[in-house]
mmCIF file with all atom_site columns, C-alpha atoms and ligand atoms in Angstrom:
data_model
loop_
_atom_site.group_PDB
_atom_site.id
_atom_site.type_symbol
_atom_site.label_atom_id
_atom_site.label_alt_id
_atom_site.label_comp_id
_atom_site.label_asym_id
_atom_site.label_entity_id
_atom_site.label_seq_id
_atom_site.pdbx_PDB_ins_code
_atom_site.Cartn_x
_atom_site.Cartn_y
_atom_site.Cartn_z
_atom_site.occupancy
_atom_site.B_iso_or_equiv
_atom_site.pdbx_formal_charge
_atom_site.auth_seq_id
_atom_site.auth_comp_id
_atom_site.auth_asym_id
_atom_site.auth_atom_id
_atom_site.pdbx_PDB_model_num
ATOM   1   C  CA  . UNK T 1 1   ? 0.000   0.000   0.000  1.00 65.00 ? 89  UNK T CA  1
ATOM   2   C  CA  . UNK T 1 2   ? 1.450   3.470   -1.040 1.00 79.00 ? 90  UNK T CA  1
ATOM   3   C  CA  . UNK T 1 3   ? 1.503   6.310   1.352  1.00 86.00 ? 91  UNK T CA  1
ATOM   4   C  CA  . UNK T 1 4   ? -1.021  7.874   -0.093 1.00 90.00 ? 92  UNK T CA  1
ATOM   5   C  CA  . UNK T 1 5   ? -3.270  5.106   -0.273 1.00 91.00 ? 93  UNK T CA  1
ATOM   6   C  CA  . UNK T 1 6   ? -2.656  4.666   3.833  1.00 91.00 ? 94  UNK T CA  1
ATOM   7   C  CA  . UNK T 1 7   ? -2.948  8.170   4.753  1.00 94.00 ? 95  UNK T CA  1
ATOM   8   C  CA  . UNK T 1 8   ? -6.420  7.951   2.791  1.00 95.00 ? 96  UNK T CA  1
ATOM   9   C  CA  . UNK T 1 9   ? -7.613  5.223   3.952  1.00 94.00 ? 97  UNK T CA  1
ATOM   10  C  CA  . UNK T 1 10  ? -7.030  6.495   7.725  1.00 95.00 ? 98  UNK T CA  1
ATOM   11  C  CA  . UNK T 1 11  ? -8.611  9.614   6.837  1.00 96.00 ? 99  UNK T CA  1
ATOM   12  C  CA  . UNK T 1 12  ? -11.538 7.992   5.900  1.00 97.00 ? 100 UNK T CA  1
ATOM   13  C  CA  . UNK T 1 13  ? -11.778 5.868   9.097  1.00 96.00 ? 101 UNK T CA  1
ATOM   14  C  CA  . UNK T 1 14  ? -11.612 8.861   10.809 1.00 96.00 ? 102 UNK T CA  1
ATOM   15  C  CA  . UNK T 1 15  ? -14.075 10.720  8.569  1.00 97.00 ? 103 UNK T CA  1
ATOM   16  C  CA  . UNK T 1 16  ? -16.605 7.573   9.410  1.00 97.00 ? 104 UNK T CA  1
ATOM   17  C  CA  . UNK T 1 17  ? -16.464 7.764   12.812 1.00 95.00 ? 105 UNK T CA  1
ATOM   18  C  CA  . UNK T 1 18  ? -14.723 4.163   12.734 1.00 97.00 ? 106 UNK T CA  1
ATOM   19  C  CA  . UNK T 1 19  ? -12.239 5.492   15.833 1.00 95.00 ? 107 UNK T CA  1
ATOM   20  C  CA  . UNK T 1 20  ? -11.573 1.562   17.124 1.00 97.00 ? 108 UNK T CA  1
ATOM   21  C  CA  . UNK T 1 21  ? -10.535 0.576   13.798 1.00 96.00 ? 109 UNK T CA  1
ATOM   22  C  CA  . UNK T 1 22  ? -8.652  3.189   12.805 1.00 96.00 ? 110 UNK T CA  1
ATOM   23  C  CA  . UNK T 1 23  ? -6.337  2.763   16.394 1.00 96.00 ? 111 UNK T CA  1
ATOM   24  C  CA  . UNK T 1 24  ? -6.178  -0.759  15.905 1.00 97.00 ? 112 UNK T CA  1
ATOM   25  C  CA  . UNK T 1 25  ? -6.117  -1.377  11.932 1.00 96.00 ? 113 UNK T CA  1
ATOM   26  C  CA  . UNK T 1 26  ? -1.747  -1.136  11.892 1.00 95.00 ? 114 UNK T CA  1
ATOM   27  C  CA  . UNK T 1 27  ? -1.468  -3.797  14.457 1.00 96.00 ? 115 UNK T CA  1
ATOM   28  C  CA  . UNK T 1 28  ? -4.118  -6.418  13.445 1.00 96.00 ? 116 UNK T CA  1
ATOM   29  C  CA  . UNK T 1 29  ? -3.189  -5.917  9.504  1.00 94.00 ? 117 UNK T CA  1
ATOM   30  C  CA  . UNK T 1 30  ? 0.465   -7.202  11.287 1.00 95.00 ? 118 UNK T CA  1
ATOM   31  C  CA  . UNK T 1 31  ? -0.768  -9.932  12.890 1.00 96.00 ? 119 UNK T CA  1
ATOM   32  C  CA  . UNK T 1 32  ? -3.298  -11.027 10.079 1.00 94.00 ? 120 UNK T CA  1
ATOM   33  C  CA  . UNK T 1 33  ? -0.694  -10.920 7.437  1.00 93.00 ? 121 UNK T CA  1
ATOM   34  C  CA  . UNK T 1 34  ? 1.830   -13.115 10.133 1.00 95.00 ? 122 UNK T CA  1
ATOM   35  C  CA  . UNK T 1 35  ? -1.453  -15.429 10.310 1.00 95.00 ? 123 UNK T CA  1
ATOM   36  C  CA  . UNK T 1 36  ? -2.318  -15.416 7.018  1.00 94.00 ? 124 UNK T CA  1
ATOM   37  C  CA  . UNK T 1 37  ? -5.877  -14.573 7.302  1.00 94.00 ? 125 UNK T CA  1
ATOM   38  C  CA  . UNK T 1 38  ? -8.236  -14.331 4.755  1.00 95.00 ? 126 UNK T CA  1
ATOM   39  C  CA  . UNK T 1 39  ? -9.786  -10.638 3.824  1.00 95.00 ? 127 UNK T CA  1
ATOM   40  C  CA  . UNK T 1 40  ? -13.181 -12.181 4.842  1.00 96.00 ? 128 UNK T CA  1
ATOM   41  C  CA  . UNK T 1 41  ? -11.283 -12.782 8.959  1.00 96.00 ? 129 UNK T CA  1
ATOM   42  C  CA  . UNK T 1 42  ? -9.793  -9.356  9.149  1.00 96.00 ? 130 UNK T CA  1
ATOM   43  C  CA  . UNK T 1 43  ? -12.891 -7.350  7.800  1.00 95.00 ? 131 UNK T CA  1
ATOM   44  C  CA  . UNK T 1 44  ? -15.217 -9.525  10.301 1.00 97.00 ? 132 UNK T CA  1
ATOM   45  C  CA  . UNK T 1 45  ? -12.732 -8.857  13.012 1.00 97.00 ? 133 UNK T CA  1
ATOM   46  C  CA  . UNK T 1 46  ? -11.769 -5.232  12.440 1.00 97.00 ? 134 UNK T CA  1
ATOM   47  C  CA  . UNK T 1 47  ? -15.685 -4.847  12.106 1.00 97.00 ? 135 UNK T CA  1
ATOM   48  C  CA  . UNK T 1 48  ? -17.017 -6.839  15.167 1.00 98.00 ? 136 UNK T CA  1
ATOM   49  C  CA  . UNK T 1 49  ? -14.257 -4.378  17.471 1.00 98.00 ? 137 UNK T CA  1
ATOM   50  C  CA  . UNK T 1 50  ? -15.644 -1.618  16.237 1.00 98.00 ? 138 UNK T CA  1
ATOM   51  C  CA  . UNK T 1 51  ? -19.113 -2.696  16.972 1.00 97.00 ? 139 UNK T CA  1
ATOM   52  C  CA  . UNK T 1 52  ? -18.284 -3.544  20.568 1.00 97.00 ? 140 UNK T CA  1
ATOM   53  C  CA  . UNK T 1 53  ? -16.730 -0.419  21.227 1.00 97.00 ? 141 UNK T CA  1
ATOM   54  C  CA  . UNK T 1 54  ? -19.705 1.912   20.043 1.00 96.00 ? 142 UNK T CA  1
ATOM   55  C  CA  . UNK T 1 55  ? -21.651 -0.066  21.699 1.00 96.00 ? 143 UNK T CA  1
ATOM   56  C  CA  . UNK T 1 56  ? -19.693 0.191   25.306 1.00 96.00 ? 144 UNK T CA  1
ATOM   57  C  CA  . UNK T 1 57  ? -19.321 3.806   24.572 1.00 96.00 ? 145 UNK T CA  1
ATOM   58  C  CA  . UNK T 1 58  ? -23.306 4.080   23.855 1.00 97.00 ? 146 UNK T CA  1
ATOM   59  C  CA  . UNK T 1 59  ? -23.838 2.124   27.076 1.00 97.00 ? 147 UNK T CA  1
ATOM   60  C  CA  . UNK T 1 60  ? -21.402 4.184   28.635 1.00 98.00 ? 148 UNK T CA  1
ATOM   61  C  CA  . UNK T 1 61  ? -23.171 7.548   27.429 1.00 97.00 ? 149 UNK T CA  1
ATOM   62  C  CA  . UNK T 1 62  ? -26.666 5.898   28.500 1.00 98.00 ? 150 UNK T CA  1
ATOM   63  C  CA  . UNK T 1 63  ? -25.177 5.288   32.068 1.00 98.00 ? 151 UNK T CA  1
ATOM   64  C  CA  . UNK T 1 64  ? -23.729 8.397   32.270 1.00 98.00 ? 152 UNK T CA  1
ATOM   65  C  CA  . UNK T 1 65  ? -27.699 10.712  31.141 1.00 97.00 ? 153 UNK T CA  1
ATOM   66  C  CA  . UNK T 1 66  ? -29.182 8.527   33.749 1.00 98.00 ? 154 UNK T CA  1
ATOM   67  C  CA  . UNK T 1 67  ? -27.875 10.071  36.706 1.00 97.00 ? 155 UNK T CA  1
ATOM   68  C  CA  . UNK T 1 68  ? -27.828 6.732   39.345 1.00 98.00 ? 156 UNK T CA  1
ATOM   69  C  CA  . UNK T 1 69  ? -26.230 8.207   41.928 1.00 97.00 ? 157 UNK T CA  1
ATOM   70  C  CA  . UNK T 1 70  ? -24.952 4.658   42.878 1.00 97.00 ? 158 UNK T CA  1
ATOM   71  C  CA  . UNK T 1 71  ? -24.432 1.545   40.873 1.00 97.00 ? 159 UNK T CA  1
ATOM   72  C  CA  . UNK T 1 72  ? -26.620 -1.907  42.032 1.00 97.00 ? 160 UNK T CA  1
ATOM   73  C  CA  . UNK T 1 73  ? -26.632 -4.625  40.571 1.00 96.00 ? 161 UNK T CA  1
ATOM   74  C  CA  . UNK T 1 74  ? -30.442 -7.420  40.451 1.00 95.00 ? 162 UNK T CA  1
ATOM   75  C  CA  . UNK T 1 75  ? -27.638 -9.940  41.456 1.00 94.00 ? 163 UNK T CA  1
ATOM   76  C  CA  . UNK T 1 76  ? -26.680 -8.135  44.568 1.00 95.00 ? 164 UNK T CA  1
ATOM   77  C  CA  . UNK T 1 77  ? -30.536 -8.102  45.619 1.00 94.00 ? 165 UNK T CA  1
ATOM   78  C  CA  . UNK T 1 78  ? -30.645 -10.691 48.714 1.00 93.00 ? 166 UNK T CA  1
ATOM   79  C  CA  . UNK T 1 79  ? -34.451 -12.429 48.312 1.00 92.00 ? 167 UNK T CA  1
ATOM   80  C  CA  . UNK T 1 80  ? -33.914 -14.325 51.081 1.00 92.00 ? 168 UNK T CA  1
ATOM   81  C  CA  . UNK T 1 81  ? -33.250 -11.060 53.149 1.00 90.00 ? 169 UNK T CA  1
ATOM   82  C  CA  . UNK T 1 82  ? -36.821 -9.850  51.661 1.00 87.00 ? 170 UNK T CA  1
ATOM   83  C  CA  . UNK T 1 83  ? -39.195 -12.672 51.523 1.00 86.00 ? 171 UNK T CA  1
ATOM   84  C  CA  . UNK T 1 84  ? -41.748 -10.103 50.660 1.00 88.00 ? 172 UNK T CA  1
ATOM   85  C  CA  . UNK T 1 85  ? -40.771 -9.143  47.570 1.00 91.00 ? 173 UNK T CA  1
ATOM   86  C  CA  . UNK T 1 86  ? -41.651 -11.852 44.836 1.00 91.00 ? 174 UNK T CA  1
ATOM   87  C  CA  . UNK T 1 87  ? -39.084 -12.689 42.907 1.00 93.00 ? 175 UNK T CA  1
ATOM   88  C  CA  . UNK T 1 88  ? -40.776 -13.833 39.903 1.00 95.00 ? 176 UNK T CA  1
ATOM   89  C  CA  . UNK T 1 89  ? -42.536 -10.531 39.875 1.00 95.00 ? 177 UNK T CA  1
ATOM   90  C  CA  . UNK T 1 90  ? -39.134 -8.928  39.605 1.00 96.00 ? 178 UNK T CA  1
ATOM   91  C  CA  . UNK T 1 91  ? -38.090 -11.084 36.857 1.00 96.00 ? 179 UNK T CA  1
ATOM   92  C  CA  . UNK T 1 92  ? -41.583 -10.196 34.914 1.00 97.00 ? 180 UNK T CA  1
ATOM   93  C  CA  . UNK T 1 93  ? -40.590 -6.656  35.464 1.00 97.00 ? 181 UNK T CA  1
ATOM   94  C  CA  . UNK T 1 94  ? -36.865 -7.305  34.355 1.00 97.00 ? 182 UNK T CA  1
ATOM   95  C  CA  . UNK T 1 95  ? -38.031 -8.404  31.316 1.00 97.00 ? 183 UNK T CA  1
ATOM   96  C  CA  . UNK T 1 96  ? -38.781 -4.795  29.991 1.00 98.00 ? 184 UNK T CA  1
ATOM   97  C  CA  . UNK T 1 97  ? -41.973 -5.370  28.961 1.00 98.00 ? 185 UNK T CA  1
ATOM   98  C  CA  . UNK T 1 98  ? -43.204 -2.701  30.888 1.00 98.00 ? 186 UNK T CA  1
ATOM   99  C  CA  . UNK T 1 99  ? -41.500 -0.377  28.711 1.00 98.00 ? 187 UNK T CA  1
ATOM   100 C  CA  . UNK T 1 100 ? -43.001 -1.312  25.788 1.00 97.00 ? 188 UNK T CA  1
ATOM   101 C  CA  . UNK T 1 101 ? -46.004 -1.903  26.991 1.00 97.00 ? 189 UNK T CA  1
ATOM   102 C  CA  . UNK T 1 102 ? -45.895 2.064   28.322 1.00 95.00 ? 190 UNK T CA  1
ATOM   103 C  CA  . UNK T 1 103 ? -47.090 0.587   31.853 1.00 97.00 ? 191 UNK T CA  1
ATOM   104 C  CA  . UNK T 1 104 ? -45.782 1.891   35.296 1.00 97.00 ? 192 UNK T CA  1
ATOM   105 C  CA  . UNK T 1 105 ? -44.174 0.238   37.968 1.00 97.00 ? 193 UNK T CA  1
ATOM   106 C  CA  . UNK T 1 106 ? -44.266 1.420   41.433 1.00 95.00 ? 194 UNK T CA  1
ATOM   107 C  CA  . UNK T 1 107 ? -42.556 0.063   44.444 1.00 94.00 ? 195 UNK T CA  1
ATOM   108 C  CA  . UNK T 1 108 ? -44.094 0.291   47.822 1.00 92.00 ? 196 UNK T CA  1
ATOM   109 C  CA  . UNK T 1 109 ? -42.542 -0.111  51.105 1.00 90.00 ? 197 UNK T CA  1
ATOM   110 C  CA  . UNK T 1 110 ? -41.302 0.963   54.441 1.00 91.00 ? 198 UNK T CA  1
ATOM   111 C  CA  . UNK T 1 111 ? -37.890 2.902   54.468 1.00 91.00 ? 199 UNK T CA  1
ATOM   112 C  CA  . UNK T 1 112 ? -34.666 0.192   53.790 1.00 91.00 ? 200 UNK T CA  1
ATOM   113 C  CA  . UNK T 1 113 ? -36.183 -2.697  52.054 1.00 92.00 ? 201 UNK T CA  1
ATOM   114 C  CA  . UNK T 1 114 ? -34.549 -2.349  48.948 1.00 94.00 ? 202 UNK T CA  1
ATOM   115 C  CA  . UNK T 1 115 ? -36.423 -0.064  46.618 1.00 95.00 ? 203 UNK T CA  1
ATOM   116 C  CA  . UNK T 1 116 ? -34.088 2.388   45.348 1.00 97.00 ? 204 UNK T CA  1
ATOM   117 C  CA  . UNK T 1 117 ? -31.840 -0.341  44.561 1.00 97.00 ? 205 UNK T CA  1
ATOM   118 C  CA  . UNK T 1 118 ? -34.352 -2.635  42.981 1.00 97.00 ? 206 UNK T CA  1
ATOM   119 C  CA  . UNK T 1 119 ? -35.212 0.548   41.053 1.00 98.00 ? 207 UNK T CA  1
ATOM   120 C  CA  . UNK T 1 120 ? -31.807 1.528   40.119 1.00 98.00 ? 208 UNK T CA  1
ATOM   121 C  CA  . UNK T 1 121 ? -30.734 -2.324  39.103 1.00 98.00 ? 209 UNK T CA  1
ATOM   122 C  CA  . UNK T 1 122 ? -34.182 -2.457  36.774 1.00 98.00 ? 210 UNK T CA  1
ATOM   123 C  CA  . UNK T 1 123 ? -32.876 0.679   35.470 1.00 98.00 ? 211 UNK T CA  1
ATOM   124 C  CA  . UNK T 1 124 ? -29.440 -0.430  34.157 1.00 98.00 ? 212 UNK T CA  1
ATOM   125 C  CA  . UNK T 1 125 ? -31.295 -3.252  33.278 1.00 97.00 ? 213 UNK T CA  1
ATOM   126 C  CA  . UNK T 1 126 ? -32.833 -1.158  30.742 1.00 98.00 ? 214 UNK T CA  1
ATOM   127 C  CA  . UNK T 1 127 ? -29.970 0.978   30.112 1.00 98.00 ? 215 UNK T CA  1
ATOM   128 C  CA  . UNK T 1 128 ? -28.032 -2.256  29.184 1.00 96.00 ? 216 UNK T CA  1
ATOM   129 C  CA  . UNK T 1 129 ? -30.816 -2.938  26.465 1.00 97.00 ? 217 UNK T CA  1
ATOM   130 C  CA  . UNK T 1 130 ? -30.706 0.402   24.955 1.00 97.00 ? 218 UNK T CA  1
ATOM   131 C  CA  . UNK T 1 131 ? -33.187 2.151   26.487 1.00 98.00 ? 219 UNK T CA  1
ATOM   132 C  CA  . UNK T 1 132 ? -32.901 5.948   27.512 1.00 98.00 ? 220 UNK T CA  1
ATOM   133 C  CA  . UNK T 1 133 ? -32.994 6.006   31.703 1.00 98.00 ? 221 UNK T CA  1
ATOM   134 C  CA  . UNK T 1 134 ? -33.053 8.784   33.588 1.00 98.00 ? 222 UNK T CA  1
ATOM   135 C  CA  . UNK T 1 135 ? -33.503 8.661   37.305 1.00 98.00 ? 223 UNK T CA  1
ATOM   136 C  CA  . UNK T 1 136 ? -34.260 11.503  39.543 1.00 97.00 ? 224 UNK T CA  1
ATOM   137 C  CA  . UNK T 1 137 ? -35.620 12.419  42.911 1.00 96.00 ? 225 UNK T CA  1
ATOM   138 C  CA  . UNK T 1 138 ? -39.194 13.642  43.306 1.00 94.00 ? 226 UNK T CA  1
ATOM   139 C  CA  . UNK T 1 139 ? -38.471 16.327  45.028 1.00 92.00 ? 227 UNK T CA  1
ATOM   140 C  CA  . UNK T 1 140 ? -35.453 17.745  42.647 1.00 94.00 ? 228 UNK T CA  1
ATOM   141 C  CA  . UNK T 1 141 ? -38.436 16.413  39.846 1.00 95.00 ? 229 UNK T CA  1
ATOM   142 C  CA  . UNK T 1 142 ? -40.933 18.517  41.036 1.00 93.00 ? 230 UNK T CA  1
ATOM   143 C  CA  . UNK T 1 143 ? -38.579 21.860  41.941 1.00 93.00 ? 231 UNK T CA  1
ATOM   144 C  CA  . UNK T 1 144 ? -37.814 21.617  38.363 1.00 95.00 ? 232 UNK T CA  1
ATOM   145 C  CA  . UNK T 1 145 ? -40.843 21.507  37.370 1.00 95.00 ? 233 UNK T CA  1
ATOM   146 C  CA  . UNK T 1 146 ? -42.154 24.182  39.584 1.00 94.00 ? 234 UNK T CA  1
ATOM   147 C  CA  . UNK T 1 147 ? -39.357 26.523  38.459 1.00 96.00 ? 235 UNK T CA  1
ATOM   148 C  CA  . UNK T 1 148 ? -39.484 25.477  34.211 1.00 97.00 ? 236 UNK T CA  1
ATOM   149 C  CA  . UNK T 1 149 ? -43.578 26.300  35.453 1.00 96.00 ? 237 UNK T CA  1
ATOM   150 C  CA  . UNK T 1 150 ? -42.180 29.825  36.454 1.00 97.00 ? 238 UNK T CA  1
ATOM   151 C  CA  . UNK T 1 151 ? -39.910 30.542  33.924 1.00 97.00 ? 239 UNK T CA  1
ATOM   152 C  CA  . UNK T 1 152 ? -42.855 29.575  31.155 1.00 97.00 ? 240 UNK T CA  1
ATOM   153 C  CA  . UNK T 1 153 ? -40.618 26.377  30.094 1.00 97.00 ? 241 UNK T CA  1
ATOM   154 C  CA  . UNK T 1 154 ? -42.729 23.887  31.499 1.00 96.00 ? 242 UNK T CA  1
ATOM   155 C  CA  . UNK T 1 155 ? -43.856 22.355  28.193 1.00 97.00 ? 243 UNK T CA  1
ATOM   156 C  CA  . UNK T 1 156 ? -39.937 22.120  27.091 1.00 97.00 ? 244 UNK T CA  1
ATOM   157 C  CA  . UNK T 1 157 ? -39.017 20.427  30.445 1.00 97.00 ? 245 UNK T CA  1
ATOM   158 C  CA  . UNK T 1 158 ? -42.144 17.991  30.025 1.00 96.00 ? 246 UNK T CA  1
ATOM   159 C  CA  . UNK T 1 159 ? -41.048 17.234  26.407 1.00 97.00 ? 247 UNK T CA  1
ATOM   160 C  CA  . UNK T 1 160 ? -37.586 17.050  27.421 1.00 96.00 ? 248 UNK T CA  1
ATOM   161 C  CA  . UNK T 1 161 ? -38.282 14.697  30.226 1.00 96.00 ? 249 UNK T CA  1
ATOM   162 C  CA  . UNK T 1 162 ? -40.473 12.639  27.644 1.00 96.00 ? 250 UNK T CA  1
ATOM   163 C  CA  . UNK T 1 163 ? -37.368 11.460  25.779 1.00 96.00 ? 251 UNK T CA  1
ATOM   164 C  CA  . UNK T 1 164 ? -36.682 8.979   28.209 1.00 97.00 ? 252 UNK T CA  1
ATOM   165 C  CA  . UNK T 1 165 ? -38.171 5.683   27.923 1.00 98.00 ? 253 UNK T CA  1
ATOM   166 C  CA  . UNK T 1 166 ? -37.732 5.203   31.396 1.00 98.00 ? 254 UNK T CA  1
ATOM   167 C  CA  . UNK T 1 167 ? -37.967 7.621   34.105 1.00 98.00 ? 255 UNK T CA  1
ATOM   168 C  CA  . UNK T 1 168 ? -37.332 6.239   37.559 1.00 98.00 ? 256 UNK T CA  1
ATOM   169 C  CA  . UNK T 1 169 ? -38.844 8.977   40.263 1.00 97.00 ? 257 UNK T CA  1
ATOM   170 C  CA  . UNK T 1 170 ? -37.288 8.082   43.625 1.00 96.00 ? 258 UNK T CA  1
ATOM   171 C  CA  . UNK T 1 171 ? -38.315 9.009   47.058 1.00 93.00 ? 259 UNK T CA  1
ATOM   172 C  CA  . UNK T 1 172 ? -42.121 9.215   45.833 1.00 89.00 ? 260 UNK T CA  1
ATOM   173 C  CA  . UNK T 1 173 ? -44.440 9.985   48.655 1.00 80.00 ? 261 UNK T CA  1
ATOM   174 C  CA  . UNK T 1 174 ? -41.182 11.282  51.079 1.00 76.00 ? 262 UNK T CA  1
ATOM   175 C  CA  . UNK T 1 175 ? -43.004 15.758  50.816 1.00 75.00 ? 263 UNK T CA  1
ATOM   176 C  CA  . UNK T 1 176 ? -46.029 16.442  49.714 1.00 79.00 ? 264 UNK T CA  1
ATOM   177 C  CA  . UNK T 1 177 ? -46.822 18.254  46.619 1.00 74.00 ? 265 UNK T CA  1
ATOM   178 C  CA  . UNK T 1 178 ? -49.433 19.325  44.720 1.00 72.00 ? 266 UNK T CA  1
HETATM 179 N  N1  . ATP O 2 .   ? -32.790 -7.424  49.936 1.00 87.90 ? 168 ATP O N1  1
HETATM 180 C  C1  . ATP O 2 .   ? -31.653 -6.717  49.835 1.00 87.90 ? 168 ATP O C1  1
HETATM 181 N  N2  . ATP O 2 .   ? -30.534 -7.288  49.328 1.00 87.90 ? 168 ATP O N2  1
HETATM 182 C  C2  . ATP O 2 .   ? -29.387 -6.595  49.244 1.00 87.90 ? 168 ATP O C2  1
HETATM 183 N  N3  . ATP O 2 .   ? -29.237 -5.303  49.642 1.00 87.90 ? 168 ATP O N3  1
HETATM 184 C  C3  . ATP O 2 .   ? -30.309 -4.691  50.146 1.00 87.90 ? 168 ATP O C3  1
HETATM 185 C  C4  . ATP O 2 .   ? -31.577 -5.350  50.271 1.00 87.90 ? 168 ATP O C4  1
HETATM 186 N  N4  . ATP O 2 .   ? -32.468 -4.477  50.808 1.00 87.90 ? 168 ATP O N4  1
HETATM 187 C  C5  . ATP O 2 .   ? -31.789 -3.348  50.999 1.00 87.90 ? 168 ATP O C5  1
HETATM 188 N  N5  . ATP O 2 .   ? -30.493 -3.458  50.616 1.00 87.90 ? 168 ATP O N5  1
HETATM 189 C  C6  . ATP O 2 .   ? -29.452 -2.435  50.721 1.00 87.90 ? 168 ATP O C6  1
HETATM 190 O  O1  . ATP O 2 .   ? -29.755 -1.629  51.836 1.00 87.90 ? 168 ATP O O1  1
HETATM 191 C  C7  . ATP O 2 .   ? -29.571 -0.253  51.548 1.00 87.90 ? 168 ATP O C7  1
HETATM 192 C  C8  . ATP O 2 .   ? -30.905 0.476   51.691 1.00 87.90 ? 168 ATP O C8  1
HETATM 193 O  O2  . ATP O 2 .   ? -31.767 0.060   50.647 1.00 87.90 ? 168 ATP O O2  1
HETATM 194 P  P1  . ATP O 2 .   ? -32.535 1.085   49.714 1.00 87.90 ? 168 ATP O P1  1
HETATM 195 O  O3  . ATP O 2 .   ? -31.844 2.396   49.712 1.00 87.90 ? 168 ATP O O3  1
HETATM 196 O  O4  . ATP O 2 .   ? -32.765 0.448   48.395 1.00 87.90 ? 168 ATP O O4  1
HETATM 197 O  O5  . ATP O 2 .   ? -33.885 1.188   50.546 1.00 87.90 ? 168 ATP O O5  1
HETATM 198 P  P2  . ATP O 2 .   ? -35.198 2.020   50.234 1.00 87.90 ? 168 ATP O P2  1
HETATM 199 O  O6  . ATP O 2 .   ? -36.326 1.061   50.326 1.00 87.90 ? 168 ATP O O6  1
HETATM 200 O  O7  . ATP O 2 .   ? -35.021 2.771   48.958 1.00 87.90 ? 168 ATP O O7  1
HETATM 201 O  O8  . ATP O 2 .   ? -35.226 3.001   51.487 1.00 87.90 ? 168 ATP O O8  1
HETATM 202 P  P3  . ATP O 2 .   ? -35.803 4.497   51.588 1.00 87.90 ? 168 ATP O P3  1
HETATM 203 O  O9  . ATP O 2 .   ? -37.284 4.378   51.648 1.00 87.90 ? 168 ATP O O9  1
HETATM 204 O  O10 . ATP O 2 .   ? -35.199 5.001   52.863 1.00 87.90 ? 168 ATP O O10 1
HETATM 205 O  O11 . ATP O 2 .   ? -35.333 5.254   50.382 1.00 87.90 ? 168 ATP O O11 1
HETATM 206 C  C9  . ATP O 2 .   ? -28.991 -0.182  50.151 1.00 87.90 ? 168 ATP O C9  1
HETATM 207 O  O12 . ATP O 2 .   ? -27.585 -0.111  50.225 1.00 87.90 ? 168 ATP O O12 1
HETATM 208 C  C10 . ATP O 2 .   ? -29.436 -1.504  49.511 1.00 87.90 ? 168 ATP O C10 1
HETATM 209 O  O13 . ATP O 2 .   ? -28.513 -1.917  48.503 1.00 87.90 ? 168 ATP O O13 1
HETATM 210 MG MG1 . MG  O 3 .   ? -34.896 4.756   48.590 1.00 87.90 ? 169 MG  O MG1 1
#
């Protein structure tokens, strides 16, 4: 490959947005040709990297717009410690269909049992499967609300909230409000 032909063709990564590849492309091309892989191995490789990492770095970005304040985990939730709580209700829920089904899920309970992390696991659950998450408190929720309400916004903050797929209110039911 001339110089040219090289300089273009990591121009053109570049130009596509194809950042993994283009870092990595030098290397593997060295290894490939060492290997003797076939043009069908290297393009499936080069392309299934790339994949991966726009997909961590959407995931990432997803995780990031959701505002948990801490991470938990479904795995880390102790049913034995909650007998309460069914677990194949949990399952059902961590199943998404709620989402698409545009349904609400509310969790009810005394303070400590394991709803904000229930809520927060469910919600990287979703973030994991592409969905948009953002999570909020309902006081900070409905401060913003009163205050995009005063500044004649409210309509902007209600369509801006409405891009998420799933919004996870915390701390329902904590202040009253009208
Ligand atoms: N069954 C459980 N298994 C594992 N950890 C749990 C369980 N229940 C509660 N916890 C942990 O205990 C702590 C308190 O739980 P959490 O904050 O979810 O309670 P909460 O129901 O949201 O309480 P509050 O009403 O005060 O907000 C968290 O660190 C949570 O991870
Ligand atoms: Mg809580």
């Amino acid at each position: 490959m001339s110089s040219l032909e090289y300089e273009q063709l990591h121009h053109n990564l570049k130009r596509l947005d194809l950042i993994t590849l283009d870092s990595i492309l030098d290397n593997y091309l060295e290894i490939a040709a060492k290997d003797e892989k076939s043009a069908i191995e290297i393009l499936d490789y080069l392309i299934e990297q790339e994949a991966q990492s726009k997909e961590a770095r959407s995931l990432d970005l997803r995780m990031r717009l959701a505002g948990f304040p801490v991470k938990k985990k479904l795995d880390d939730f102790d049913f034995k410690f909650q007998p309460s709580i069914d677990r194949a209700a949990i399952k059902e829920i961590a199943s998404l269909k709620f989402i698409h089904n545009a349904e609400n899920v509310v969790f009810l309970g005394p303070p400590g049992v394991g709803k904000t992390h229930l809520a927060i696991a469910l919600g990287i659950e979703a973030a994991r499967a592409g969905f948009r998450v953002n999570f909020v408190n309902a006081s900070i929720l409905i401060e913003r609300l009163a205050r995009a309400e005063k500044e004649k916004k409210l309509e902007d903050k209600i369509r801006g909230l409405s891009k998420f797929q799933l919004l996870i209110i915390d701390e329902m039911g904590y202040l009253p409000f009208d």
